Amino acid sequence: MSGKRIEFDFTVEFTNGGGLQGQGFRLDIDGDDIDDAALAGDLVRDLRLLMAGPVRITRKTIIDEAHKRVAPPARQLPGIVELSHVVCDGTVTYPGLPAPRICDYLGREASRAHYAEGTEFQIARIDMVANTGTYVDCPFHRYADGADLAQMPASAFADLDAVVVDADHRDLRAIDAEQLRGVELRGRAVLVRTGWDVHWESPAYADGHPFLTEAAAIWLRDCGVVLVGIDSMNIDDTRAKARPVHSILLGAGIPIVEHLCNLYALPREGFRFTALPPRFAGVGTFPVRAIATLGDAATG
């Protein structure tokens, strides 16, 4: 903890009317400085202000002075774990499918002609197939009469009670129903942790990846799961042309998320899973920002 404090004047405007002013107010800070936005947040939290709107900080001075109180224990906030791969221009997700092309539709320099002096924007253009990066499959991906992304409710992808099933790729490639026994599955998103994501963007990623068997898919369907995810290139065995896992799960309306990553960072249970796609009609697959929510938010 540093021996720095900050003295400042402030004005707080409340969203339900009225305001609050302070002069010569002092707060402990970590480090040698703090920006106005962070200072405003600390002020609102320390004073436990409700309905706080804009906060204006003036006459800010850093003081070499010992902290006046012992800092309280850090508040335990829910943690967010990123479970999606980063997609860049040229990233290959599935060998044989084209990589995305990411470029400017309107660059910053060109945009200046459209706006006032000193104002510029970038508008990106992305050309890609839907099976890019970490993505979700919904029934329309497999079945012409299945629900597409626009027809699936957001609740199918968001804030799902989830559980991790360990199936290390160094121990097995074909993940059968036996590996899914002894786990509370009903009503949950099931994330299969194989560790195969270590091969992402390497030739090995497509070579001999782990997958679920048909029996595993039947077991998951019959146990009433609501979503199945895997950190592998495909949930099916791509050495064969049949896709029984996709057929069984999507036929039952159970979304599939492929190409997950960082599942090693998750506990076995006690977290929530979200992988929301945009609402495109006539599309059965699309990239998602998949996350796990740990901590207090996982107890609801």
mmCIF file of N, CA, C and O in Angstrom, residues 139-208:
data_model
loop_
_atom_site.group_PDB
_atom_site.id
_atom_site.type_symbol
_atom_site.label_atom_id
_atom_site.label_comp_id
_atom_site.label_asym_id
_atom_site.label_seq_id
_atom_site.Cartn_x
_atom_site.Cartn_y
_atom_site.Cartn_z
ATOM 1 N N PRO A 139 -30.234 -25.819 -34.304
ATOM 2 C CA PRO A 139 -30.812 -26.896 -35.120
ATOM 3 C C PRO A 139 -30.807 -26.657 -36.621
ATOM 4 O O PRO A 139 -30.644 -27.607 -37.405
ATOM 5 N N PHE A 140 -30.951 -25.409 -37.089
ATOM 6 C CA PHE A 140 -30.993 -25.132 -38.519
ATOM 7 C C PHE A 140 -29.691 -25.510 -39.223
ATOM 8 O O PHE A 140 -29.691 -25.778 -40.427
ATOM 9 N N HIS A 141 -28.608 -25.555 -38.481
ATOM 10 C CA HIS A 141 -27.320 -25.968 -39.051
ATOM 11 C C HIS A 141 -27.404 -27.386 -39.628
ATOM 12 O O HIS A 141 -26.793 -27.677 -40.655
ATOM 13 N N ARG A 142 -28.202 -28.235 -38.992
ATOM 14 C CA ARG A 142 -28.313 -29.637 -39.401
ATOM 15 C C ARG A 142 -29.627 -29.946 -40.101
ATOM 16 O O ARG A 142 -29.679 -30.772 -41.002
ATOM 17 N N TYR A 143 -30.701 -29.250 -39.702
ATOM 18 C CA TYR A 143 -32.028 -29.598 -40.190
ATOM 19 C C TYR A 143 -32.703 -28.385 -40.840
ATOM 20 O O TYR A 143 -32.766 -27.307 -40.225
ATOM 21 N N ALA A 144 -33.204 -28.577 -42.048
ATOM 22 C CA ALA A 144 -33.831 -27.473 -42.790
ATOM 23 C C ALA A 144 -35.025 -26.882 -42.060
ATOM 24 O O ALA A 144 -35.332 -25.689 -42.205
ATOM 25 N N ASP A 145 -35.725 -27.701 -41.271
ATOM 26 C CA ASP A 145 -36.895 -27.213 -40.543
ATOM 27 C C ASP A 145 -36.566 -26.887 -39.086
ATOM 28 O O ASP A 145 -37.457 -26.633 -38.281
ATOM 29 N N GLY A 146 -35.280 -26.880 -38.739
ATOM 30 C CA GLY A 146 -34.880 -26.581 -37.369
ATOM 31 C C GLY A 146 -34.820 -25.086 -37.113
ATOM 32 O O GLY A 146 -34.775 -24.272 -38.040
ATOM 33 N N ALA A 147 -34.812 -24.703 -35.865
ATOM 34 C CA ALA A 147 -34.767 -23.287 -35.485
ATOM 35 C C ALA A 147 -33.421 -22.679 -35.858
ATOM 36 O O ALA A 147 -32.363 -23.269 -35.611
ATOM 37 N N ASP A 148 -33.490 -21.484 -36.484
ATOM 38 C CA ASP A 148 -32.252 -20.778 -36.805
ATOM 39 C C ASP A 148 -31.883 -19.836 -35.658
ATOM 40 O O ASP A 148 -32.551 -19.814 -34.609
ATOM 41 N N LEU A 149 -30.834 -19.049 -35.845
ATOM 42 C CA LEU A 149 -30.358 -18.179 -34.768
ATOM 43 C C LEU A 149 -31.418 -17.186 -34.322
ATOM 44 O O LEU A 149 -31.521 -16.870 -33.128
ATOM 45 N N ALA A 150 -32.213 -16.687 -35.266
ATOM 46 C CA ALA A 150 -33.236 -15.707 -34.924
ATOM 47 C C ALA A 150 -34.413 -16.338 -34.189
ATOM 48 O O ALA A 150 -35.114 -15.658 -33.439
ATOM 49 N N GLN A 151 -34.627 -17.623 -34.421
ATOM 50 C CA GLN A 151 -35.769 -18.302 -33.802
ATOM 51 C C GLN A 151 -35.441 -18.890 -32.431
ATOM 52 O O GLN A 151 -36.349 -19.167 -31.653
ATOM 53 N N MET A 152 -34.169 -19.069 -32.158
ATOM 54 C CA MET A 152 -33.787 -19.594 -30.842
ATOM 55 C C MET A 152 -33.907 -18.493 -29.795
ATOM 56 O O MET A 152 -33.489 -17.356 -30.023
ATOM 57 N N PRO A 153 -34.451 -18.783 -28.629
ATOM 58 C CA PRO A 153 -34.536 -17.754 -27.586
ATOM 59 C C PRO A 153 -33.155 -17.466 -26.993
ATOM 60 O O PRO A 153 -32.287 -18.346 -26.958
ATOM 61 N N ALA A 154 -32.945 -16.253 -26.545
ATOM 62 C CA ALA A 154 -31.667 -15.897 -25.911
ATOM 63 C C ALA A 154 -31.386 -16.782 -24.704
ATOM 64 O O ALA A 154 -30.225 -17.069 -24.383
ATOM 65 N N SER A 155 -32.446 -17.254 -24.049
ATOM 66 C CA SER A 155 -32.281 -18.097 -22.865
ATOM 67 C C SER A 155 -31.617 -19.430 -23.183
ATOM 68 O O SER A 155 -31.144 -20.127 -22.282
ATOM 69 N N ALA A 156 -31.570 -19.804 -24.470
ATOM 70 C CA ALA A 156 -30.902 -21.050 -24.850
ATOM 71 C C ALA A 156 -29.390 -20.928 -24.783
ATOM 72 O O ALA A 156 -28.683 -21.941 -24.767
ATOM 73 N N PHE A 157 -28.887 -19.688 -24.758
ATOM 74 C CA PHE A 157 -27.448 -19.464 -24.834
ATOM 75 C C PHE A 157 -26.880 -18.687 -23.645
ATOM 76 O O PHE A 157 -25.661 -18.585 -23.519
ATOM 77 N N ALA A 158 -27.721 -18.098 -22.815
ATOM 78 C CA ALA A 158 -27.235 -17.127 -21.832
ATOM 79 C C ALA A 158 -27.504 -17.548 -20.397
ATOM 80 O O ALA A 158 -28.575 -18.074 -20.069
ATOM 81 N N ASP A 159 -26.508 -17.301 -19.534
ATOM 82 C CA ASP A 159 -26.630 -17.470 -18.088
ATOM 83 C C ASP A 159 -27.123 -18.864 -17.710
ATOM 84 O O ASP A 159 -28.039 -19.028 -16.922
ATOM 85 N N LEU A 160 -26.467 -19.871 -18.287
ATOM 86 C CA LEU A 160 -26.862 -21.265 -18.048
ATOM 87 C C LEU A 160 -26.050 -21.856 -16.898
ATOM 88 O O LEU A 160 -24.825 -21.685 -16.837
ATOM 89 N N ASP A 161 -26.715 -22.548 -16.011
ATOM 90 C CA ASP A 161 -26.009 -23.345 -15.004
ATOM 91 C C ASP A 161 -25.161 -24.371 -15.753
ATOM 92 O O ASP A 161 -25.659 -25.035 -16.670
ATOM 93 N N ALA A 162 -23.896 -24.489 -15.397
ATOM 94 C CA ALA A 162 -22.996 -25.305 -16.216
ATOM 95 C C ALA A 162 -22.139 -26.230 -15.365
ATOM 96 O O ALA A 162 -21.942 -26.014 -14.170
ATOM 97 N N VAL A 163 -21.618 -27.248 -16.026
ATOM 98 C CA VAL A 163 -20.733 -28.214 -15.385
ATOM 99 C C VAL A 163 -19.648 -28.605 -16.384
ATOM 100 O O VAL A 163 -19.895 -28.668 -17.587
ATOM 101 N N VAL A 164 -18.445 -28.843 -15.876
ATOM 102 C CA VAL A 164 -17.324 -29.283 -16.701
ATOM 103 C C VAL A 164 -17.136 -30.780 -16.536
ATOM 104 O O VAL A 164 -17.165 -31.305 -15.408
ATOM 105 N N VAL A 165 -16.963 -31.483 -17.646
ATOM 106 C CA VAL A 165 -16.629 -32.907 -17.634
ATOM 107 C C VAL A 165 -15.213 -33.050 -18.176
ATOM 108 O O VAL A 165 -14.909 -32.581 -19.275
ATOM 109 N N ASP A 166 -14.334 -33.671 -17.402
ATOM 110 C CA ASP A 166 -12.947 -33.840 -17.820
ATOM 111 C C ASP A 166 -12.780 -35.080 -18.688
ATOM 112 O O ASP A 166 -13.233 -36.178 -18.336
ATOM 113 N N ALA A 167 -12.129 -34.877 -19.838
ATOM 114 C CA ALA A 167 -11.835 -35.976 -20.760
ATOM 115 C C ALA A 167 -10.531 -35.634 -21.475
ATOM 116 O O ALA A 167 -10.522 -35.257 -22.644
ATOM 117 N N ASP A 168 -9.438 -35.715 -20.757
ATOM 118 C CA ASP A 168 -8.127 -35.297 -21.260
ATOM 119 C C ASP A 168 -7.772 -36.035 -22.551
ATOM 120 O O ASP A 168 -7.830 -37.271 -22.606
ATOM 121 N N HIS A 169 -7.397 -35.280 -23.578
ATOM 122 C CA HIS A 169 -7.096 -35.891 -24.872
ATOM 123 C C HIS A 169 -5.890 -36.824 -24.818
ATOM 124 O O HIS A 169 -5.720 -37.675 -25.685
ATOM 125 N N ARG A 170 -5.053 -36.680 -23.779
ATOM 126 C CA ARG A 170 -3.893 -37.569 -23.643
ATOM 127 C C ARG A 170 -4.306 -38.949 -23.161
ATOM 128 O O ARG A 170 -3.536 -39.909 -23.282
ATOM 129 N N ASP A 171 -5.523 -39.049 -22.632
ATOM 130 C CA ASP A 171 -6.016 -40.327 -22.127
ATOM 131 C C ASP A 171 -6.991 -41.016 -23.081
ATOM 132 O O ASP A 171 -7.058 -42.242 -23.115
ATOM 133 N N LEU A 172 -7.759 -40.227 -23.839
ATOM 134 C CA LEU A 172 -8.724 -40.816 -24.756
ATOM 135 C C LEU A 172 -9.135 -39.796 -25.796
ATOM 136 O O LEU A 172 -9.049 -38.592 -25.574
ATOM 137 N N ARG A 173 -9.543 -40.306 -26.957
ATOM 138 C CA ARG A 173 -10.046 -39.447 -28.024
ATOM 139 C C ARG A 173 -11.553 -39.598 -28.177
ATOM 140 O O ARG A 173 -12.247 -38.623 -28.423
ATOM 141 N N ALA A 174 -12.046 -40.831 -28.085
ATOM 142 C CA ALA A 174 -13.479 -41.077 -28.210
ATOM 143 C C ALA A 174 -14.110 -40.998 -26.821
ATOM 144 O O ALA A 174 -13.901 -41.862 -25.973
ATOM 145 N N ILE A 175 -14.883 -39.950 -26.573
ATOM 146 C CA ILE A 175 -15.481 -39.706 -25.260
ATOM 147 C C ILE A 175 -16.862 -40.340 -25.244
ATOM 148 O O ILE A 175 -17.780 -39.903 -25.938
ATOM 149 N N ASP A 176 -17.004 -41.401 -24.463
ATOM 150 C CA ASP A 176 -18.220 -42.213 -24.473
ATOM 151 C C ASP A 176 -19.126 -41.830 -23.304
ATOM 152 O O ASP A 176 -18.773 -41.004 -22.446
ATOM 153 N N ALA A 177 -20.277 -42.470 -23.238
ATOM 154 C CA ALA A 177 -21.243 -42.198 -22.176
ATOM 155 C C ALA A 177 -20.664 -42.482 -20.797
ATOM 156 O O ALA A 177 -21.049 -41.836 -19.811
ATOM 157 N N GLU A 178 -19.730 -43.432 -20.713
ATOM 158 C CA GLU A 178 -19.152 -43.772 -19.417
ATOM 159 C C GLU A 178 -18.453 -42.580 -18.773
ATOM 160 O O GLU A 178 -18.437 -42.441 -17.549
ATOM 161 N N GLN A 179 -17.849 -41.724 -19.596
ATOM 162 C CA GLN A 179 -17.166 -40.549 -19.053
ATOM 163 C C GLN A 179 -18.145 -39.493 -18.550
ATOM 164 O O GLN A 179 -17.735 -38.523 -17.906
ATOM 165 N N LEU A 180 -19.423 -39.673 -18.847
ATOM 166 C CA LEU A 180 -20.432 -38.690 -18.466
ATOM 167 C C LEU A 180 -21.312 -39.158 -17.317
ATOM 168 O O LEU A 180 -22.253 -38.459 -16.930
ATOM 169 N N ARG A 181 -20.997 -40.304 -16.771
ATOM 170 C CA ARG A 181 -21.788 -40.836 -15.656
ATOM 171 C C ARG A 181 -21.286 -40.254 -14.335
ATOM 172 O O ARG A 181 -20.158 -39.795 -14.233
ATOM 173 N N GLY A 182 -22.154 -40.261 -13.350
ATOM 174 C CA GLY A 182 -21.787 -39.734 -12.042
ATOM 175 C C GLY A 182 -21.741 -38.218 -11.998
ATOM 176 O O GLY A 182 -21.152 -37.631 -11.084
ATOM 177 N N VAL A 183 -22.350 -37.559 -12.994
ATOM 178 C CA VAL A 183 -22.354 -36.099 -13.070
ATOM 179 C C VAL A 183 -23.797 -35.621 -13.107
ATOM 180 O O VAL A 183 -24.631 -36.199 -13.817
ATOM 181 N N GLU A 184 -24.110 -34.570 -12.361
ATOM 182 C CA GLU A 184 -25.445 -33.972 -12.419
ATOM 183 C C GLU A 184 -25.553 -33.194 -13.724
ATOM 184 O O GLU A 184 -24.906 -32.160 -13.921
ATOM 185 N N LEU A 185 -26.379 -33.682 -14.666
ATOM 186 C CA LEU A 185 -26.428 -33.123 -16.010
ATOM 187 C C LEU A 185 -27.719 -32.384 -16.327
ATOM 188 O O LEU A 185 -27.709 -31.419 -17.086
ATOM 189 N N ARG A 186 -28.827 -32.833 -15.782
ATOM 190 C CA ARG A 186 -30.131 -32.330 -16.216
ATOM 191 C C ARG A 186 -30.257 -30.825 -16.023
ATOM 192 O O ARG A 186 -29.946 -30.280 -14.973
ATOM 193 N N GLY A 187 -30.696 -30.148 -17.099
ATOM 194 C CA GLY A 187 -30.909 -28.717 -17.039
ATOM 195 C C GLY A 187 -29.648 -27.885 -17.103
ATOM 196 O O GLY A 187 -29.692 -26.671 -16.885
ATOM 197 N N ARG A 188 -28.522 -28.510 -17.429
ATOM 198 C CA ARG A 188 -27.245 -27.800 -17.406
ATOM 199 C C ARG A 188 -26.586 -27.744 -18.782
ATOM 200 O O ARG A 188 -26.831 -28.605 -19.641
ATOM 201 N N ALA A 189 -25.726 -26.738 -18.948
ATOM 202 C CA ALA A 189 -24.791 -26.726 -20.065
ATOM 203 C C ALA A 189 -23.608 -27.598 -19.671
ATOM 204 O O ALA A 189 -23.050 -27.440 -18.584
ATOM 205 N N VAL A 190 -23.233 -28.520 -20.540
ATOM 206 C CA VAL A 190 -22.147 -29.456 -20.264
ATOM 207 C C VAL A 190 -20.943 -29.079 -21.139
ATOM 208 O O VAL A 190 -21.044 -29.101 -22.374
ATOM 209 N N LEU A 191 -19.844 -28.710 -20.516
ATOM 210 C CA LEU A 191 -18.630 -28.315 -21.226
ATOM 211 C C LEU A 191 -17.596 -29.417 -21.079
ATOM 212 O O LEU A 191 -17.188 -29.746 -19.959
ATOM 213 N N VAL A 192 -17.195 -30.001 -22.195
ATOM 214 C CA VAL A 192 -16.260 -31.130 -22.188
ATOM 215 C C VAL A 192 -14.837 -30.579 -22.324
ATOM 216 O O VAL A 192 -14.481 -29.976 -23.338
ATOM 217 N N ARG A 193 -14.057 -30.798 -21.283
ATOM 218 C CA ARG A 193 -12.699 -30.250 -21.196
ATOM 219 C C ARG A 193 -11.690 -31.319 -21.608
ATOM 220 O O ARG A 193 -11.372 -32.224 -20.853
ATOM 221 N N THR A 194 -11.174 -31.176 -22.843
ATOM 222 C CA THR A 194 -10.200 -32.145 -23.360
ATOM 223 C C THR A 194 -8.776 -31.594 -23.366
ATOM 224 O O THR A 194 -7.815 -32.347 -23.464
ATOM 225 N N GLY A 195 -8.636 -30.273 -23.329
ATOM 226 C CA GLY A 195 -7.320 -29.658 -23.419
ATOM 227 C C GLY A 195 -6.796 -29.538 -24.839
ATOM 228 O O GLY A 195 -5.652 -29.111 -25.048
ATOM 229 N N TRP A 196 -7.633 -29.878 -25.827
ATOM 230 C CA TRP A 196 -7.191 -29.850 -27.219
ATOM 231 C C TRP A 196 -6.955 -28.423 -27.724
ATOM 232 O O TRP A 196 -6.290 -28.211 -28.749
ATOM 233 N N ASP A 197 -7.482 -27.428 -27.031
ATOM 234 C CA ASP A 197 -7.312 -26.042 -27.468
ATOM 235 C C ASP A 197 -5.856 -25.588 -27.474
ATOM 236 O O ASP A 197 -5.534 -24.553 -28.067
ATOM 237 N N VAL A 198 -4.954 -26.369 -26.868
ATOM 238 C CA VAL A 198 -3.527 -26.013 -26.922
ATOM 239 C C VAL A 198 -2.996 -26.064 -28.349
ATOM 240 O O VAL A 198 -1.963 -25.463 -28.658
ATOM 241 N N HIS A 199 -3.709 -26.774 -29.239
ATOM 242 C CA HIS A 199 -3.267 -26.907 -30.624
ATOM 243 C C HIS A 199 -3.902 -25.879 -31.560
ATOM 244 O O HIS A 199 -3.693 -25.942 -32.775
ATOM 245 N N TRP A 200 -4.671 -24.948 -31.017
ATOM 246 C CA TRP A 200 -5.368 -23.955 -31.845
ATOM 247 C C TRP A 200 -4.395 -23.258 -32.795
ATOM 248 O O TRP A 200 -3.304 -22.863 -32.418
ATOM 249 N N GLU A 201 -4.799 -23.114 -34.024
ATOM 250 C CA GLU A 201 -4.033 -22.464 -35.093
ATOM 251 C C GLU A 201 -2.729 -23.188 -35.443
ATOM 252 O O GLU A 201 -1.799 -22.586 -35.958
ATOM 253 N N SER A 202 -2.674 -24.472 -35.123
ATOM 254 C CA SER A 202 -1.537 -25.284 -35.562
ATOM 255 C C SER A 202 -2.071 -26.443 -36.396
ATOM 256 O O SER A 202 -3.250 -26.808 -36.280
ATOM 257 N N PRO A 203 -1.238 -27.045 -37.249
ATOM 258 C CA PRO A 203 -1.699 -28.188 -38.061
ATOM 259 C C PRO A 203 -2.245 -29.332 -37.216
ATOM 260 O O PRO A 203 -3.122 -30.082 -37.662
ATOM 261 N N ALA A 204 -1.750 -29.472 -35.985
ATOM 262 C CA ALA A 204 -2.189 -30.570 -35.118
ATOM 263 C C ALA A 204 -3.648 -30.437 -34.703
ATOM 264 O O ALA A 204 -4.274 -31.418 -34.281
ATOM 265 N N TYR A 205 -4.206 -29.222 -34.795
ATOM 266 C CA TYR A 205 -5.571 -28.997 -34.305
ATOM 267 C C TYR A 205 -6.585 -29.890 -35.010
ATOM 268 O O TYR A 205 -7.555 -30.353 -34.399
ATOM 269 N N ALA A 206 -6.367 -30.138 -36.294
ATOM 270 C CA ALA A 206 -7.315 -30.939 -37.069
ATOM 271 C C ALA A 206 -6.949 -32.411 -37.129
ATOM 272 O O ALA A 206 -7.686 -33.211 -37.709
ATOM 273 N N ASP A 207 -5.855 -32.778 -36.529
ATOM 274 C CA ASP A 207 -5.322 -34.140 -36.675
ATOM 275 C C ASP A 207 -5.600 -34.969 -35.427
ATOM 276 O O ASP A 207 -4.945 -34.814 -34.407
ATOM 277 N N GLY A 208 -6.600 -35.842 -35.520
ATOM 278 C CA GLY A 208 -6.874 -36.762 -34.413
ATOM 279 C C GLY A 208 -7.490 -36.119 -33.197
ATOM 280 O O GLY A 208 -7.197 -36.498 -32.055
#
